[in-house]
Amino acid sequence: MVNKIKTCIFISGDGSNLESIIKNSREYNFPIKIELIISNNPNAKGIIFAKKYNIPFKFFSSQNQNNFERNCLFEIKKKKIKFLCLAGFMKILSQNFIKTFRYKIVNIHPSLLPKYKGLNTHKRVLKDKEKYSGCTVHFVNSKLDSGKIILQKKVLIYKNETEKSLKQRILKQEHKLYPQSIISIFK
Ligand code: GRF
């Protein structure tokens, strides 16, 4: 694909979704190209993927949200970014950021939204003895995990399931769902 959409990925942690998007984006027909990775955590493991795949990377502290967003918007504008993916990014973006950026922003969440927004998803799902959980890719608005849903994948909860096993099995699905969702947005 000649005109891939210039994309930035925000991370805070392990970056396994980041790596899956990077790998997919190297396919000729995948609609986006990752031009920038931003982390608000200087120790995020995912930073290694920026180095591994030779993608420009920035760390900005998010202790002061205004400064963080201003720094991000500056870099994003400089690189003519037109699409933003949040992948394990642990901050809520302000209405002002979303409005100023103007283009689409998407996020992945490890539950079947609108159920189990927020943190400690797997723990709460198991406590409630749910039969299913899963993951959701959705557009981002300024309310937590609340934008329009793009795609979801349901995962059956096994007997004797632990938080760790559920997290791992859902994460495996996330790595397929996020690229599929990106394809579906730009089809
Ligand atoms: C994923 O479960 C994602 O759904 C959630 O945070 C986790 C991030 O994992 N938002 P990783 O950093 O992509 O490995």
mmCIF file of C-alpha atoms and ligand atoms in Angstrom:
data_model
loop_
_atom_site.group_PDB
_atom_site.id
_atom_site.type_symbol
_atom_site.label_atom_id
_atom_site.label_comp_id
_atom_site.label_asym_id
_atom_site.label_seq_id
_atom_site.Cartn_x
_atom_site.Cartn_y
_atom_site.Cartn_z
ATOM 1 C CA MET A 1 0.000 0.000 0.000
ATOM 2 C CA VAL A 2 1.515 3.312 -0.998
ATOM 3 C CA ASN A 3 -0.258 5.822 1.197
ATOM 4 C CA LYS A 4 -0.293 4.262 4.607
ATOM 5 C CA ILE A 5 -1.812 6.344 7.394
ATOM 6 C CA LYS A 6 0.847 7.855 9.626
ATOM 7 C CA THR A 7 0.193 6.443 13.077
ATOM 8 C CA CYS A 8 1.407 6.986 16.619
ATOM 9 C CA ILE A 9 1.086 4.381 19.395
ATOM 10 C CA PHE A 10 0.869 5.328 23.082
ATOM 11 C CA ILE A 11 2.076 2.753 25.613
ATOM 12 C CA SER A 12 2.711 2.499 29.358
ATOM 13 C CA GLY A 13 3.707 -1.137 29.868
ATOM 14 C CA ASP A 14 4.767 -4.404 28.223
ATOM 15 C CA GLY A 15 3.883 -3.369 24.680
ATOM 16 C CA SER A 16 2.774 -6.787 23.456
ATOM 17 C CA ASN A 17 -0.105 -5.177 21.532
ATOM 18 C CA LEU A 18 2.359 -2.642 20.196
ATOM 19 C CA GLU A 19 4.523 -5.448 18.801
ATOM 20 C CA SER A 20 1.575 -7.168 17.209
ATOM 21 C CA ILE A 21 0.512 -3.932 15.484
ATOM 22 C CA ILE A 22 4.097 -3.265 14.346
ATOM 23 C CA LYS A 23 4.373 -6.754 12.823
ATOM 24 C CA ASN A 24 1.048 -6.403 11.017
ATOM 25 C CA SER A 25 1.866 -2.912 9.803
ATOM 26 C CA ARG A 26 4.842 -4.289 7.900
ATOM 27 C CA GLU A 27 2.470 -6.188 5.594
ATOM 28 C CA TYR A 28 2.070 -4.443 2.273
ATOM 29 C CA ASN A 29 -1.717 -4.111 2.488
ATOM 30 C CA PHE A 30 -1.998 -3.074 6.121
ATOM 31 C CA PRO A 31 -3.480 0.444 6.194
ATOM 32 C CA ILE A 32 -1.152 2.135 8.708
ATOM 33 C CA LYS A 33 2.537 2.846 9.225
ATOM 34 C CA ILE A 34 3.840 3.459 12.737
ATOM 35 C CA GLU A 35 5.885 6.637 12.651
ATOM 36 C CA LEU A 36 6.087 7.302 16.388
ATOM 37 C CA ILE A 37 5.813 5.537 19.749
ATOM 38 C CA ILE A 38 5.183 7.531 22.924
ATOM 39 C CA SER A 39 5.457 6.175 26.473
ATOM 40 C CA ASN A 40 4.481 7.974 29.671
ATOM 41 C CA ASN A 41 6.505 5.427 31.640
ATOM 42 C CA PRO A 42 10.309 5.563 31.323
ATOM 43 C CA ASN A 43 10.529 1.908 32.396
ATOM 44 C CA ALA A 44 7.878 0.515 30.057
ATOM 45 C CA LYS A 45 9.077 -2.831 28.704
ATOM 46 C CA GLY A 46 7.458 -2.004 25.375
ATOM 47 C CA ILE A 47 10.166 0.579 24.696
ATOM 48 C CA ILE A 48 12.402 -2.279 23.484
ATOM 49 C CA PHE A 49 10.155 -2.683 20.446
ATOM 50 C CA ALA A 50 10.833 0.883 19.335
ATOM 51 C CA LYS A 51 14.523 -0.003 19.268
ATOM 52 C CA LYS A 52 14.019 -3.483 17.808
ATOM 53 C CA TYR A 53 11.943 -2.215 14.882
ATOM 54 C CA ASN A 54 13.743 1.096 14.555
ATOM 55 C CA ILE A 55 10.723 3.324 15.151
ATOM 56 C CA PRO A 56 11.077 6.866 16.560
ATOM 57 C CA PHE A 57 10.311 6.915 20.254
ATOM 58 C CA LYS A 58 9.604 9.580 22.879
ATOM 59 C CA PHE A 59 9.128 9.434 26.631
ATOM 60 C CA PHE A 60 7.029 12.184 28.182
ATOM 61 C CA SER A 61 6.133 12.234 31.861
ATOM 62 C CA SER A 62 2.385 12.435 32.423
ATOM 63 C CA GLN A 63 2.627 13.686 35.986
ATOM 64 C CA ASN A 64 1.389 16.968 34.658
ATOM 65 C CA GLN A 65 -1.337 16.049 32.165
ATOM 66 C CA ASN A 66 -1.307 19.442 30.409
ATOM 67 C CA ASN A 67 2.415 19.283 29.757
ATOM 68 C CA PHE A 68 2.195 15.669 28.652
ATOM 69 C CA GLU A 69 -0.556 16.388 26.148
ATOM 70 C CA ARG A 70 1.164 19.509 24.873
ATOM 71 C CA ASN A 71 4.407 17.569 24.281
ATOM 72 C CA CYS A 72 2.546 14.770 22.527
ATOM 73 C CA LEU A 73 0.567 17.135 20.297
ATOM 74 C CA PHE A 74 3.774 18.913 19.294
ATOM 75 C CA GLU A 75 5.473 15.674 18.187
ATOM 76 C CA ILE A 76 2.337 14.301 16.575
ATOM 77 C CA LYS A 77 1.892 17.443 14.514
ATOM 78 C CA LYS A 78 5.549 17.491 13.533
ATOM 79 C CA LYS A 79 5.289 13.963 12.193
ATOM 80 C CA LYS A 80 1.905 14.588 10.519
ATOM 81 C CA ILE A 81 0.292 11.759 12.485
ATOM 82 C CA LYS A 82 -3.315 11.048 11.398
ATOM 83 C CA PHE A 83 -4.247 8.095 13.615
ATOM 84 C CA LEU A 84 -3.570 7.243 17.232
ATOM 85 C CA CYS A 85 -3.662 3.813 18.907
ATOM 86 C CA LEU A 86 -3.587 3.398 22.667
ATOM 87 C CA ALA A 87 -2.031 0.056 23.570
ATOM 88 C CA GLY A 88 -1.865 -0.508 27.305
ATOM 89 C CA PHE A 89 -1.727 3.250 27.827
ATOM 90 C CA MET A 90 -2.755 3.972 31.414
ATOM 91 C CA LYS A 91 -3.981 7.574 31.211
ATOM 92 C CA ILE A 92 -7.263 9.134 30.187
ATOM 93 C CA LEU A 93 -6.809 11.722 27.444
ATOM 94 C CA SER A 94 -8.578 15.042 27.954
ATOM 95 C CA GLN A 95 -11.404 16.341 25.818
ATOM 96 C CA ASN A 96 -9.070 19.127 24.743
ATOM 97 C CA PHE A 97 -6.456 16.645 23.485
ATOM 98 C CA ILE A 98 -9.047 14.627 21.577
ATOM 99 C CA LYS A 99 -10.494 17.779 19.978
ATOM 100 C CA THR A 100 -7.115 19.266 19.119
ATOM 101 C CA PHE A 101 -5.810 16.034 17.552
ATOM 102 C CA ARG A 102 -8.981 15.857 15.360
ATOM 103 C CA TYR A 103 -8.319 12.371 13.919
ATOM 104 C CA LYS A 104 -9.406 8.921 15.083
ATOM 105 C CA ILE A 105 -8.103 7.520 18.379
ATOM 106 C CA VAL A 106 -8.641 3.861 19.321
ATOM 107 C CA ASN A 107 -7.993 1.771 22.405
ATOM 108 C CA ILE A 108 -8.021 -1.894 23.426
ATOM 109 C CA HIS A 109 -9.558 -3.050 26.689
ATOM 110 C CA PRO A 110 -9.439 -6.574 28.168
ATOM 111 C CA SER A 111 -13.174 -7.063 28.771
ATOM 112 C CA LEU A 112 -16.430 -7.273 26.893
ATOM 113 C CA LEU A 113 -17.293 -3.582 27.155
ATOM 114 C CA PRO A 114 -19.488 -1.950 28.368
ATOM 115 C CA LYS A 115 -18.886 -4.485 31.154
ATOM 116 C CA TYR A 116 -15.821 -4.108 33.393
ATOM 117 C CA LYS A 117 -14.451 -0.725 32.439
ATOM 118 C CA GLY A 118 -11.307 0.370 34.259
ATOM 119 C CA LEU A 119 -8.632 -1.565 36.109
ATOM 120 C CA ASN A 120 -8.370 -5.110 37.526
ATOM 121 C CA THR A 121 -10.739 -6.448 34.898
ATOM 122 C CA HIS A 122 -9.845 -10.134 35.125
ATOM 123 C CA LYS A 123 -10.012 -10.175 38.920
ATOM 124 C CA ARG A 124 -13.513 -8.657 38.901
ATOM 125 C CA VAL A 125 -14.718 -10.956 36.115
ATOM 126 C CA LEU A 126 -13.609 -14.052 38.061
ATOM 127 C CA LYS A 127 -15.062 -12.754 41.309
ATOM 128 C CA ASP A 128 -18.428 -12.309 39.586
ATOM 129 C CA LYS A 129 -18.219 -15.888 38.242
ATOM 130 C CA GLU A 130 -18.807 -14.738 34.659
ATOM 131 C CA LYS A 131 -19.010 -17.451 31.990
ATOM 132 C CA TYR A 132 -17.311 -15.307 29.381
ATOM 133 C CA SER A 133 -14.898 -12.456 29.177
ATOM 134 C CA GLY A 134 -12.944 -11.131 26.209
ATOM 135 C CA CYS A 135 -11.544 -7.982 24.693
ATOM 136 C CA THR A 136 -12.811 -4.892 22.917
ATOM 137 C CA VAL A 137 -11.325 -2.364 20.522
ATOM 138 C CA HIS A 138 -13.182 0.943 20.671
ATOM 139 C CA PHE A 139 -12.927 4.579 19.660
ATOM 140 C CA VAL A 140 -11.702 6.865 22.415
ATOM 141 C CA ASN A 141 -13.673 9.664 23.984
ATOM 142 C CA SER A 142 -12.883 11.480 27.199
ATOM 143 C CA LYS A 143 -14.849 9.003 29.346
ATOM 144 C CA LEU A 144 -13.046 5.861 30.490
ATOM 145 C CA ASP A 145 -13.453 2.875 28.102
ATOM 146 C CA SER A 146 -16.680 4.342 26.730
ATOM 147 C CA GLY A 147 -16.335 5.195 23.021
ATOM 148 C CA LYS A 148 -18.073 3.397 20.164
ATOM 149 C CA ILE A 149 -17.133 -0.280 19.916
ATOM 150 C CA ILE A 150 -15.278 -1.390 16.768
ATOM 151 C CA LEU A 151 -14.764 -5.140 17.356
ATOM 152 C CA GLN A 152 -15.013 -7.573 20.256
ATOM 153 C CA LYS A 153 -13.803 -11.109 20.840
ATOM 154 C CA LYS A 154 -15.486 -13.372 23.385
ATOM 155 C CA VAL A 155 -13.393 -15.794 25.458
ATOM 156 C CA LEU A 156 -14.857 -18.694 27.457
ATOM 157 C CA ILE A 157 -13.774 -18.801 31.095
ATOM 158 C CA TYR A 158 -12.504 -22.230 32.138
ATOM 159 C CA LYS A 159 -13.027 -23.968 35.454
ATOM 160 C CA ASN A 160 -10.070 -23.246 37.745
ATOM 161 C CA GLU A 161 -9.238 -20.200 35.635
ATOM 162 C CA THR A 162 -6.792 -17.838 37.355
ATOM 163 C CA GLU A 163 -6.266 -14.142 36.748
ATOM 164 C CA LYS A 164 -2.955 -15.008 35.129
ATOM 165 C CA SER A 165 -4.307 -17.662 32.774
ATOM 166 C CA LEU A 166 -7.268 -15.495 31.750
ATOM 167 C CA LYS A 167 -5.024 -12.511 31.147
ATOM 168 C CA GLN A 168 -2.722 -14.586 28.948
ATOM 169 C CA ARG A 169 -5.536 -16.132 26.910
ATOM 170 C CA ILE A 170 -7.263 -12.788 26.390
ATOM 171 C CA LEU A 171 -3.987 -11.076 25.486
ATOM 172 C CA LYS A 172 -3.471 -13.663 22.737
ATOM 173 C CA GLN A 173 -6.856 -12.670 21.291
ATOM 174 C CA GLU A 174 -6.036 -8.964 21.673
ATOM 175 C CA HIS A 175 -3.025 -9.452 19.411
ATOM 176 C CA LYS A 176 -5.383 -10.550 16.622
ATOM 177 C CA LEU A 177 -8.300 -8.259 17.402
ATOM 178 C CA TYR A 178 -6.352 -4.984 17.351
ATOM 179 C CA PRO A 179 -4.920 -5.438 13.818
ATOM 180 C CA GLN A 180 -8.313 -6.697 12.567
ATOM 181 C CA SER A 181 -9.991 -3.624 14.020
ATOM 182 C CA ILE A 182 -7.498 -1.288 12.342
ATOM 183 C CA ILE A 183 -8.157 -2.985 9.001
ATOM 184 C CA SER A 184 -11.907 -2.658 9.511
ATOM 185 C CA ILE A 185 -11.686 1.081 10.304
ATOM 186 C CA PHE A 186 -9.899 1.913 7.052
ATOM 187 C CA LYS A 187 -11.763 -0.465 4.740
HETATM 188 C C1 GRF B 1 -3.855 -5.222 27.569
HETATM 189 O O1 GRF B 1 -4.566 -6.210 28.262
HETATM 190 C C2 GRF B 1 -4.782 -4.115 27.117
HETATM 191 O O2 GRF B 1 -6.046 -4.586 26.774
HETATM 192 C C3 GRF B 1 -4.868 -3.240 28.340
HETATM 193 O O3 GRF B 1 -3.583 -3.267 28.893
HETATM 194 C C4 GRF B 1 -2.899 -4.472 28.488
HETATM 195 C C5 GRF B 1 -1.656 -4.015 27.796
HETATM 196 O O4 GRF B 1 -0.825 -5.042 27.413
HETATM 197 N N1 GRF B 1 -5.354 -1.934 27.982
HETATM 198 P P1 GRF B 1 0.438 -4.744 26.482
HETATM 199 O O5 GRF B 1 1.175 -3.565 27.078
HETATM 200 O O6 GRF B 1 -0.062 -4.450 25.089
HETATM 201 O O7 GRF B 1 1.258 -6.014 26.548
#
